[in-house]
Every structure is written in C-alpha cells, then in structure tokens.
Short mmCIF file of C-alpha atoms and ligand atoms in Angstrom, two decimals:
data_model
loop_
_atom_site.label_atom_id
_atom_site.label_comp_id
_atom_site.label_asym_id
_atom_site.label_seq_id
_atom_site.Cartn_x
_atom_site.Cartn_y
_atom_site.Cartn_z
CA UNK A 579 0.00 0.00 0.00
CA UNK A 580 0.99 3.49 -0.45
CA UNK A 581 0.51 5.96 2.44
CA UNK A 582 0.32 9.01 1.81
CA UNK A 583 3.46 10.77 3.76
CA UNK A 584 3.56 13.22 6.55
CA UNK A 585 4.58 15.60 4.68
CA UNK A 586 1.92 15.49 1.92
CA UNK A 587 -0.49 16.36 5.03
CA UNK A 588 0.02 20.07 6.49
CA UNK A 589 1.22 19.70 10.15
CA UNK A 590 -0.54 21.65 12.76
CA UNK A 591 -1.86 20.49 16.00
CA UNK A 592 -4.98 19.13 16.74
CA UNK A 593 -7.50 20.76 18.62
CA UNK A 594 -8.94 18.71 21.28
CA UNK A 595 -12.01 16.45 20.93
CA UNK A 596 -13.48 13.79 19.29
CA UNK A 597 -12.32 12.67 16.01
CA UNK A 598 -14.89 9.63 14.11
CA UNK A 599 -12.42 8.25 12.13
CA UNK A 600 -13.36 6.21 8.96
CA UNK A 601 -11.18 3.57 7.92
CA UNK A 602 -11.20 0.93 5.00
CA UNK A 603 -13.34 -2.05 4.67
CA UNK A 604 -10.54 -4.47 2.47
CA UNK A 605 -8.27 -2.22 0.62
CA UNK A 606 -5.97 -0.33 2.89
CA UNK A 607 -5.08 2.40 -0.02
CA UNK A 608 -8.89 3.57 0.74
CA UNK A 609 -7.64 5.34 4.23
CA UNK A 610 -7.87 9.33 3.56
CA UNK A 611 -5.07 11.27 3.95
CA UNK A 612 -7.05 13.42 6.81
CA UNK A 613 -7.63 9.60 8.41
CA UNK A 614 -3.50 8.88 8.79
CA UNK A 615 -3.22 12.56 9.52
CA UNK A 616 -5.33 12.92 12.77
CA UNK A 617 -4.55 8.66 13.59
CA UNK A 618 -0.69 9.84 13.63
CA UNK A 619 -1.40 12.94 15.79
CA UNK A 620 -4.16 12.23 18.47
CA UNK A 621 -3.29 11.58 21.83
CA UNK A 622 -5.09 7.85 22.22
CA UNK A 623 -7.27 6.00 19.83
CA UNK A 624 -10.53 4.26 21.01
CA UNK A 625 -10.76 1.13 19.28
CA UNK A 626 -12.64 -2.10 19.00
CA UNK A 627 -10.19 -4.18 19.03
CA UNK A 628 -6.12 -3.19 19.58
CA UNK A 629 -5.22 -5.80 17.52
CA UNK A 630 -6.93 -5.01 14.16
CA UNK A 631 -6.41 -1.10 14.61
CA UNK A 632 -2.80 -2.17 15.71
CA UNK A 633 -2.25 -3.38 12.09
CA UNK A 634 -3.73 -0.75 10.34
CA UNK A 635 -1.51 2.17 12.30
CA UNK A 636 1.47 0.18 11.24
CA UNK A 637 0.47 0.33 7.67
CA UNK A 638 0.35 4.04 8.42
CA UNK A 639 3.92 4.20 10.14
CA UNK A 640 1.83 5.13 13.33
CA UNK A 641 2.62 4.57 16.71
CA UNK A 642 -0.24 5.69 18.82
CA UNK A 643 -1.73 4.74 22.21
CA UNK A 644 -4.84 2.81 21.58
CA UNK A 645 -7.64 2.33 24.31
CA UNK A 646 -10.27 -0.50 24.03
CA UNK A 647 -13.70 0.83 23.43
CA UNK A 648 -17.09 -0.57 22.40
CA UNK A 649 -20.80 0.81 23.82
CA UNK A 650 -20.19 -2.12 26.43
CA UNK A 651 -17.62 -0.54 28.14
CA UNK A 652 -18.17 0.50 31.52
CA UNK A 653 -19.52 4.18 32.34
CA UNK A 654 -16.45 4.88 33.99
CA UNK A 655 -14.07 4.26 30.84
CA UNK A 656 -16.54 5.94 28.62
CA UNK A 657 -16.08 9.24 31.25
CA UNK A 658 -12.77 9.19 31.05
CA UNK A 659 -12.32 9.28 27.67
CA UNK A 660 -14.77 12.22 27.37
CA UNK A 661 -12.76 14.06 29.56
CA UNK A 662 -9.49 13.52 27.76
CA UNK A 663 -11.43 14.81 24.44
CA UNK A 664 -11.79 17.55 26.51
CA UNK A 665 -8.55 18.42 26.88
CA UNK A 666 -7.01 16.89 24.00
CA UNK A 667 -7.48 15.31 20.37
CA UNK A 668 -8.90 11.75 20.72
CA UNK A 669 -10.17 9.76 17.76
CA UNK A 670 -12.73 6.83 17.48
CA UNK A 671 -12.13 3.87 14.88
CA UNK A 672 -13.47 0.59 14.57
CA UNK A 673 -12.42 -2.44 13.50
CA UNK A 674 -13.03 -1.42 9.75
CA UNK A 675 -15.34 1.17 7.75
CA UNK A 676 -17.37 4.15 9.80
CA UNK A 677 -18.09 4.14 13.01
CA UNK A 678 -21.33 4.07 14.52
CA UNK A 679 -22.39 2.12 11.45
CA UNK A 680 -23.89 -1.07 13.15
CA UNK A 681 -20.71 -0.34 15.48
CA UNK A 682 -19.51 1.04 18.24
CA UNK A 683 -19.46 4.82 19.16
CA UNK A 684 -23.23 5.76 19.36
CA UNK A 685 -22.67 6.39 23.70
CA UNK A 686 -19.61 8.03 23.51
CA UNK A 687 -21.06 10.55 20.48
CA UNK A 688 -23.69 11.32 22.69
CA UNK A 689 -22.14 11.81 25.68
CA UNK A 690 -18.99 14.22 24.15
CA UNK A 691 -21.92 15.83 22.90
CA UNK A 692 -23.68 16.47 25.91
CA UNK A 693 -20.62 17.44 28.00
CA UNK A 694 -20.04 20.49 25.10
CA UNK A 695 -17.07 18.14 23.79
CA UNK A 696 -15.93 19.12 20.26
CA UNK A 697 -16.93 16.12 17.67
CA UNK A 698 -15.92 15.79 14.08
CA UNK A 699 -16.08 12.84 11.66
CA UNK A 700 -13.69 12.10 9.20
CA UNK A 701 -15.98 10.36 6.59
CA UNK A 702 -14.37 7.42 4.01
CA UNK A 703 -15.59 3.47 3.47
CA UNK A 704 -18.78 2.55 4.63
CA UNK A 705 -19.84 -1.04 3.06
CA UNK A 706 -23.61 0.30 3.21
CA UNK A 707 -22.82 2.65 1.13
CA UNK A 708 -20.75 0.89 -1.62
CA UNK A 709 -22.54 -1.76 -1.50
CA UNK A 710 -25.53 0.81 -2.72
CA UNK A 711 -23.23 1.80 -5.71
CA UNK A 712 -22.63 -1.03 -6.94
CA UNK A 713 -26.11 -2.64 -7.09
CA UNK A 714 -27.72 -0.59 -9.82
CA UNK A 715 -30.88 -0.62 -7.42
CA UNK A 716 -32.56 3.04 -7.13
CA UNK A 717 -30.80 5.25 -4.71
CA UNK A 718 -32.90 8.13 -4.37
CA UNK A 719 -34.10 6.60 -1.24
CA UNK A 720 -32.53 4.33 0.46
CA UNK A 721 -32.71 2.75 4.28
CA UNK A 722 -30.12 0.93 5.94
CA UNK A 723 -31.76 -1.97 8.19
CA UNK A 724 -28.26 -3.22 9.53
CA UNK A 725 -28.16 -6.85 10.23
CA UNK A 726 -31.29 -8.94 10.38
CA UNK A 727 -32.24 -11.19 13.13
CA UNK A 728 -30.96 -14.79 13.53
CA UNK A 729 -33.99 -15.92 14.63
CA UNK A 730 -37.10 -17.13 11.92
CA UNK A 731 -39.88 -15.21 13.43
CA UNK A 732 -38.15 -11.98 14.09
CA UNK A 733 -36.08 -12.12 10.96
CA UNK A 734 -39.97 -12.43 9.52
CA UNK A 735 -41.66 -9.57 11.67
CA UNK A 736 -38.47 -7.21 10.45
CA UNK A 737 -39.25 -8.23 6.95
CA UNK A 738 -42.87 -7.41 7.55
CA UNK A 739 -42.46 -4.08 9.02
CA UNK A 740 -40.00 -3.25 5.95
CA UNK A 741 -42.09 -4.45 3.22
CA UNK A 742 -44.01 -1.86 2.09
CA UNK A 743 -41.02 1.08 2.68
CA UNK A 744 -40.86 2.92 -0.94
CA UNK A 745 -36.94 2.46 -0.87
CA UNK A 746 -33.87 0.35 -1.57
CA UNK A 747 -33.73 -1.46 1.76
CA UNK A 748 -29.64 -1.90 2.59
CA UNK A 749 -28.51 -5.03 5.02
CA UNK A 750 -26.04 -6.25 6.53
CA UNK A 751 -24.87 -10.05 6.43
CA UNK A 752 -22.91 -12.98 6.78
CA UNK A 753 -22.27 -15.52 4.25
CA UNK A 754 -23.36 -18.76 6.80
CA UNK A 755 -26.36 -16.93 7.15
CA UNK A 756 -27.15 -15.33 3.39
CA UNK A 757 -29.32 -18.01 1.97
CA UNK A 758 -31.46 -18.49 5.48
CA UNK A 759 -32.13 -14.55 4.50
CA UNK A 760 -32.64 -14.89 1.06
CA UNK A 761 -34.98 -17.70 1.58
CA UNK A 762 -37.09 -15.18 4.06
CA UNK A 763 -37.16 -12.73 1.08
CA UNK A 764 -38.39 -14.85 -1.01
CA UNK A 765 -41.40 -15.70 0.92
CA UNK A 766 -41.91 -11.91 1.34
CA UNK A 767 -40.78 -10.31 -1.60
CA UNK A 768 -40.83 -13.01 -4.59
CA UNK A 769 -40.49 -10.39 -7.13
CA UNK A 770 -38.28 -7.78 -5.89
CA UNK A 771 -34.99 -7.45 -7.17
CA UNK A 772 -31.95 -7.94 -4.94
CA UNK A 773 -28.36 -7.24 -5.34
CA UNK A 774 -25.76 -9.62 -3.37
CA UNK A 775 -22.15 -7.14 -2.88
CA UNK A 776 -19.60 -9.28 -1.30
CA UNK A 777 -15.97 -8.47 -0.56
CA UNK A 778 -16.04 -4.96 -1.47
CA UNK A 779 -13.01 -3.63 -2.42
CA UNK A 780 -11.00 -6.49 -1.90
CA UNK A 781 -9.32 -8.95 -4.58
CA UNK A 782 -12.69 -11.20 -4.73
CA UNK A 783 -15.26 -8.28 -4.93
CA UNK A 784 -18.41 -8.89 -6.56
CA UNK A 785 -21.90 -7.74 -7.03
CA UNK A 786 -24.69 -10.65 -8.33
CA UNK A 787 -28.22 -9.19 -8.78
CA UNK A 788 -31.35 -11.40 -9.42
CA UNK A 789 -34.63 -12.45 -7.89
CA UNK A 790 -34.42 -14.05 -4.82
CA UNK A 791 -34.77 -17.90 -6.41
CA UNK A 792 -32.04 -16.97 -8.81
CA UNK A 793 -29.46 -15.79 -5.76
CA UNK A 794 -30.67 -19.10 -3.56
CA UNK A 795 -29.82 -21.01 -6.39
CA UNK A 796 -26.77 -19.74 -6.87
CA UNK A 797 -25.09 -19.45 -3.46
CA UNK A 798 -27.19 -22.98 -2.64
CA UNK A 799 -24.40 -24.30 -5.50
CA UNK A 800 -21.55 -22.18 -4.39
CA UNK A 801 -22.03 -21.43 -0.34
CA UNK A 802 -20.41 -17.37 0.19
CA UNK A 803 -17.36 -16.62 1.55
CA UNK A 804 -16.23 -13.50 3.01
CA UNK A 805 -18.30 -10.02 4.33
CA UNK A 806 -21.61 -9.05 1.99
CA UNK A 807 -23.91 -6.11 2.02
CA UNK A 808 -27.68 -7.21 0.93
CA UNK A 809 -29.64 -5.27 -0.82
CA UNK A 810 -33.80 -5.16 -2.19
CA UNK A 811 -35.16 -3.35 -4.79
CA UNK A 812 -38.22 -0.95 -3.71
CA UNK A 813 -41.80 -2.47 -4.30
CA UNK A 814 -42.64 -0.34 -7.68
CA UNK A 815 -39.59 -1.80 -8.74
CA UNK A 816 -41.27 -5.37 -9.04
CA UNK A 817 -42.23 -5.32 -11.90
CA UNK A 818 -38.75 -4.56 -13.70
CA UNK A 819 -37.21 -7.49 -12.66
CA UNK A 820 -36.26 -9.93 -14.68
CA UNK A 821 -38.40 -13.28 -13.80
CA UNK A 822 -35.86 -15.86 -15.34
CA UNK A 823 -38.00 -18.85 -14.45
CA UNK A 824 -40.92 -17.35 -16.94
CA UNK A 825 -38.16 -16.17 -19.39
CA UNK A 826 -36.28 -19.88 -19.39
CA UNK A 827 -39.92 -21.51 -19.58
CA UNK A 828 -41.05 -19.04 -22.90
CA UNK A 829 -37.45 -20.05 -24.77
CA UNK A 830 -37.59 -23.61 -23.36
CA UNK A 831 -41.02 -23.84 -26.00
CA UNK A 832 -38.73 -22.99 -28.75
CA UNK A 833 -35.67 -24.40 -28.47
CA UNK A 834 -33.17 -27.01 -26.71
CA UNK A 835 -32.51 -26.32 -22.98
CA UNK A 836 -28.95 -25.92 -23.97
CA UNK A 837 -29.79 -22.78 -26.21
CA UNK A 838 -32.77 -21.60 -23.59
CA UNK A 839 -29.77 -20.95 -20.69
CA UNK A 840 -27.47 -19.11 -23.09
CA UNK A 841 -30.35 -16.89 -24.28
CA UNK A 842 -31.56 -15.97 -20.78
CA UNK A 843 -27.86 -15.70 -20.12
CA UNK A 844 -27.46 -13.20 -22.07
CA UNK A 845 -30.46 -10.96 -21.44
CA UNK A 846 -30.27 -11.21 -18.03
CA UNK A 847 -26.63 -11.45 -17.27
CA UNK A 848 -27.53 -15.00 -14.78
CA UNK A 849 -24.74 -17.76 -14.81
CA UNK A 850 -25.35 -19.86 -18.12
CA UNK A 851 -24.41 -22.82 -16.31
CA UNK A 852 -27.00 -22.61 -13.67
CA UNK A 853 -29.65 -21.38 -16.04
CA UNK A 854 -28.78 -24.67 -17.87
CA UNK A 855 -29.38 -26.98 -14.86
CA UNK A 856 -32.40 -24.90 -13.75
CA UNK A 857 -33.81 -25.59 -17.51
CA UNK A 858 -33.05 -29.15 -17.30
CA UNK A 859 -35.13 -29.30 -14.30
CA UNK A 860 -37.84 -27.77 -15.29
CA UNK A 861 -37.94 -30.20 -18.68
CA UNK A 862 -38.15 -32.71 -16.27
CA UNK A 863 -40.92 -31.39 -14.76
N1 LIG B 503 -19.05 0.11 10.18
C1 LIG B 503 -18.86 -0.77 9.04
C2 LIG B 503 -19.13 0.02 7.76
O1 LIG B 503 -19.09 1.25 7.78
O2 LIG B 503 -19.35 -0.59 6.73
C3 LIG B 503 -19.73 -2.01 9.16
C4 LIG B 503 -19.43 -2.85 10.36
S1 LIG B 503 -20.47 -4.26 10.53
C5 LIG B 503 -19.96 -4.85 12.10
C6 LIG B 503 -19.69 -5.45 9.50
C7 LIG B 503 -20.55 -5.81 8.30
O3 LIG B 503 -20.37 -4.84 7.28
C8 LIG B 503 -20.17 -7.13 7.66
O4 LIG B 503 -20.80 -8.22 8.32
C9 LIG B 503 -20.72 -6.95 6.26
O5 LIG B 503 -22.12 -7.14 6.24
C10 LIG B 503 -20.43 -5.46 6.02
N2 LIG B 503 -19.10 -5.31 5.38
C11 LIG B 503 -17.98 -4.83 5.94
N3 LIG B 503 -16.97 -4.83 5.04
C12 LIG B 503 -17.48 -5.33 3.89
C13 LIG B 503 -16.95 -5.58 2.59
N4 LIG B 503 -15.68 -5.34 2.32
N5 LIG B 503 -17.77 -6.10 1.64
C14 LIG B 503 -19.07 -6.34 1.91
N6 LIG B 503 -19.63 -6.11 3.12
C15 LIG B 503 -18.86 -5.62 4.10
#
C-alpha cells in the first residue's frame, strides 16, 4: 500500500475532541489522507479491538496509544475518555469502515456531545454505502436496516415491518447466514430485485443481482465466503425485474434447454451454467 506521507499532510496540531475516524473495509489504499493525519497525531485511539487497529496504524507508520472501546464498556471508561477529548485530540475507529455504522461509538457521540465536547467525523468506506453503488438498485431513497435477526420469526416480523417502505432497503450479512435470508425474502418479496455485494473492495469483490430464487440457487451451488452487504429493490420496482423462471420456460417452447440458458444468459446477465441446470429441471418437470 501506499501511504500518503507526513509531509503530503500540512502539520498543525490538533484541537482537542473527538475525532470519528473512517477507515477501509478491504483495501488499505482507501484510508484518507485526513484519516492517517489525525490517527498519527491524536493523543489515544478508542478502538474495538487493539489488535486489528494495531495493524492498520502500522500500515500508516503510526505509533499511537490505543484504548479498548465498544458501547459495552463501563460508564467509567466511557467518562474518562470524554474528559481527555476535553482536553485533547482523541479519535474513534473501529475495526473497519465508519463508526457508529452497526458499530460502536453511538454512547460516547452522545455523551462528548452532551458534555459540550468538540466532535468531528472524518468520513471514508462505509460497506452500506458501496454496496448501494454497486447494485444498480434506485438510490434516491434508500434505508439501511443493519443486520437482520438470527432468529425465523423476528427475521420475519423485520421483513414485515419493511415491506411496504418505498426504498432500496440496505442489510447487513454474513455468508453462513445469506441463503437463510434470502430464503425469508423470497417468501416476502418473490419479485423484488436484490443485489448480493460481497468483498467490497478487496481482490474477490463482486456484485450478483437477481430475484431471490435466482441468488438461492446460486449461493445454494456455491455457499459465500467473506463479508456481503444485501440489498432489495423498492416495491414499484417489481415489476422490472427480470423473472428468469418465466423467461427460461417461454425459450424452453422454442428451443433445446442448452440454447434456452445461453439466451436468458445473455439478457439477463444469470450464470449460463445454472440457467442450464435450472432448464433441465424444469424439462423434467
Ligand atoms: N461500520 C462498518 C461500515 O461502515 O461498513 C460495518 C461494520 S459491521 C460490524 C460489518 C458488516 O459490514 C459485515 O458483516 C458486512 O455485512 C459489512 N461489510 C464490511 N466490510 C465489507 C466488505 N468489504 N464487503 C461487503 N460487506 C462488508
């Protein structure tokens, strides 16, 4: 990686207060230059977890007191950090992307904010927000759920409550747990069109959009690895989405299942292969 230097950043000291840091989500070149700035300068960094944001200061060449933090952590650290923003420059990370963002920070925010504490955020990666980019979905409205519940009846009443929202819902999930999901949205939302953005910004990074059958297929044949951001469609949008089932069914009338799959391959940009073995399947049926 190339970091920028210090002397590409203009040296002055930092006020006191609390710095939100943003850092990256995969690629380390996506740190700001503001980011290794005030992480090279503050007086301690409040961190998730010393040993990730260990790594990523010596990336930067810094060398930094770090403090453990997350919205767990007893009243009495949280007031003491407070009070050193008071005094002096301290910034919040955590573990990767923006803080605050279905991570820590939320308490101590709002408790430099009551005691009159400066606080400034540094913005840069947020996987809710590439994630949106890359789907193609509408993004004049958007809302972020975070992650959905483990369980099947709350990950249901969520789903529920979210359904009729005229906007691009945005998740959070894991890959163990992406078909489970998918399978809930299919129940819910048959129709809607969802986007799938997994590893973003890293070597494997990629973005699959499709109906919900066509992404449980899928991922049913090759089980996710790695960190994904899960994305719907908006209701109005139902009826733009491609329905490859119907489409592989109309083709399958006029020609060889073969020929079907690389026809709704190519209008729908789906994996020809698995188009292929869904049209076998449905010959058979
Ligand atoms: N605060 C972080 C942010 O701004 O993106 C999110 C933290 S949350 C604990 C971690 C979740 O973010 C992961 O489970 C995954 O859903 C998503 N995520 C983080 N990095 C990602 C990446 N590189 N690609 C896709 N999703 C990612």
């Amino acid at each position: 990686m190339n970091t920028p230097s210090s002397e590409s950043v203009p040296v002055k000291a930092l006020d006191p207060g609390l710095y939100i840091v943003a850092t990256p989500i995969g690629n380390l070149g996506d740190i700001t230059m503001r980011a290794v700035d005030v992480l090279r300068n503050v007086s301690v960094i409040a961190c998730e977890d010393t040993r990730v944001t260990g790594k990523l200061l010596k990336a930067i060449e810094a060398k930094t007191r770090m403090q453990r933090y997350d919205d767990h952590a007893s009243e009495d650290v949280r007031r003491r950090l407070v009070e050193l923003a008071a005094r002096e420059p301290v910034a919040l990370v955590s573990d990767a992307g923006t803080p605050l963002v279905s991570d820590p920070g939320y308490r101590l925010v709002r408790e430099a904010r009551a005691a009159g504490v400066a606080v400034t955020s540094l913005p840069g990666p947020c996987a809710a927000v590439a994630g949106l980019t890359l789907s193609g979905l509408p993004n004049d409205r958007f809302l972020f759920a975070g992650f959905l519940p483990a369980k099947d009846k709350a990950r249901g009443d969520v789903l529920e409550q979210l359904g009729g929202i005229d906007a691009t819902l945005v998740f959070y999930e894991t890959g163990p747990r992406l078909v489970r999901s998918l399978n809930a949205m299919a129940e819910a939302w048959p129709r809607r069109e969802i986007a799938v953005a997994r590893e973003i910004t890293k070597l494997h990074e990629e973005c699959r959009t499709g109906t919900p059958a066509d992404l449980i297929r899928h991922y049913t044949a090759h089980p996710p690895k790695g960190e994904i951001v899960l994305l719907v469609g908006p209701p109005a949008e139902d009826a733009a989405v491609h329905d490859s089932d119907a489409m592989l069914r109309d083709a399958l009338s006029e020609m060889s299942a073969s020929k079907a799959a690389g026809k709704v391959a190519k209008l729908t940009g789906l994996d020809r292969q698995e188009l292929y073995a869904r049209a076998v399947e449905m010959k058979s049926q």
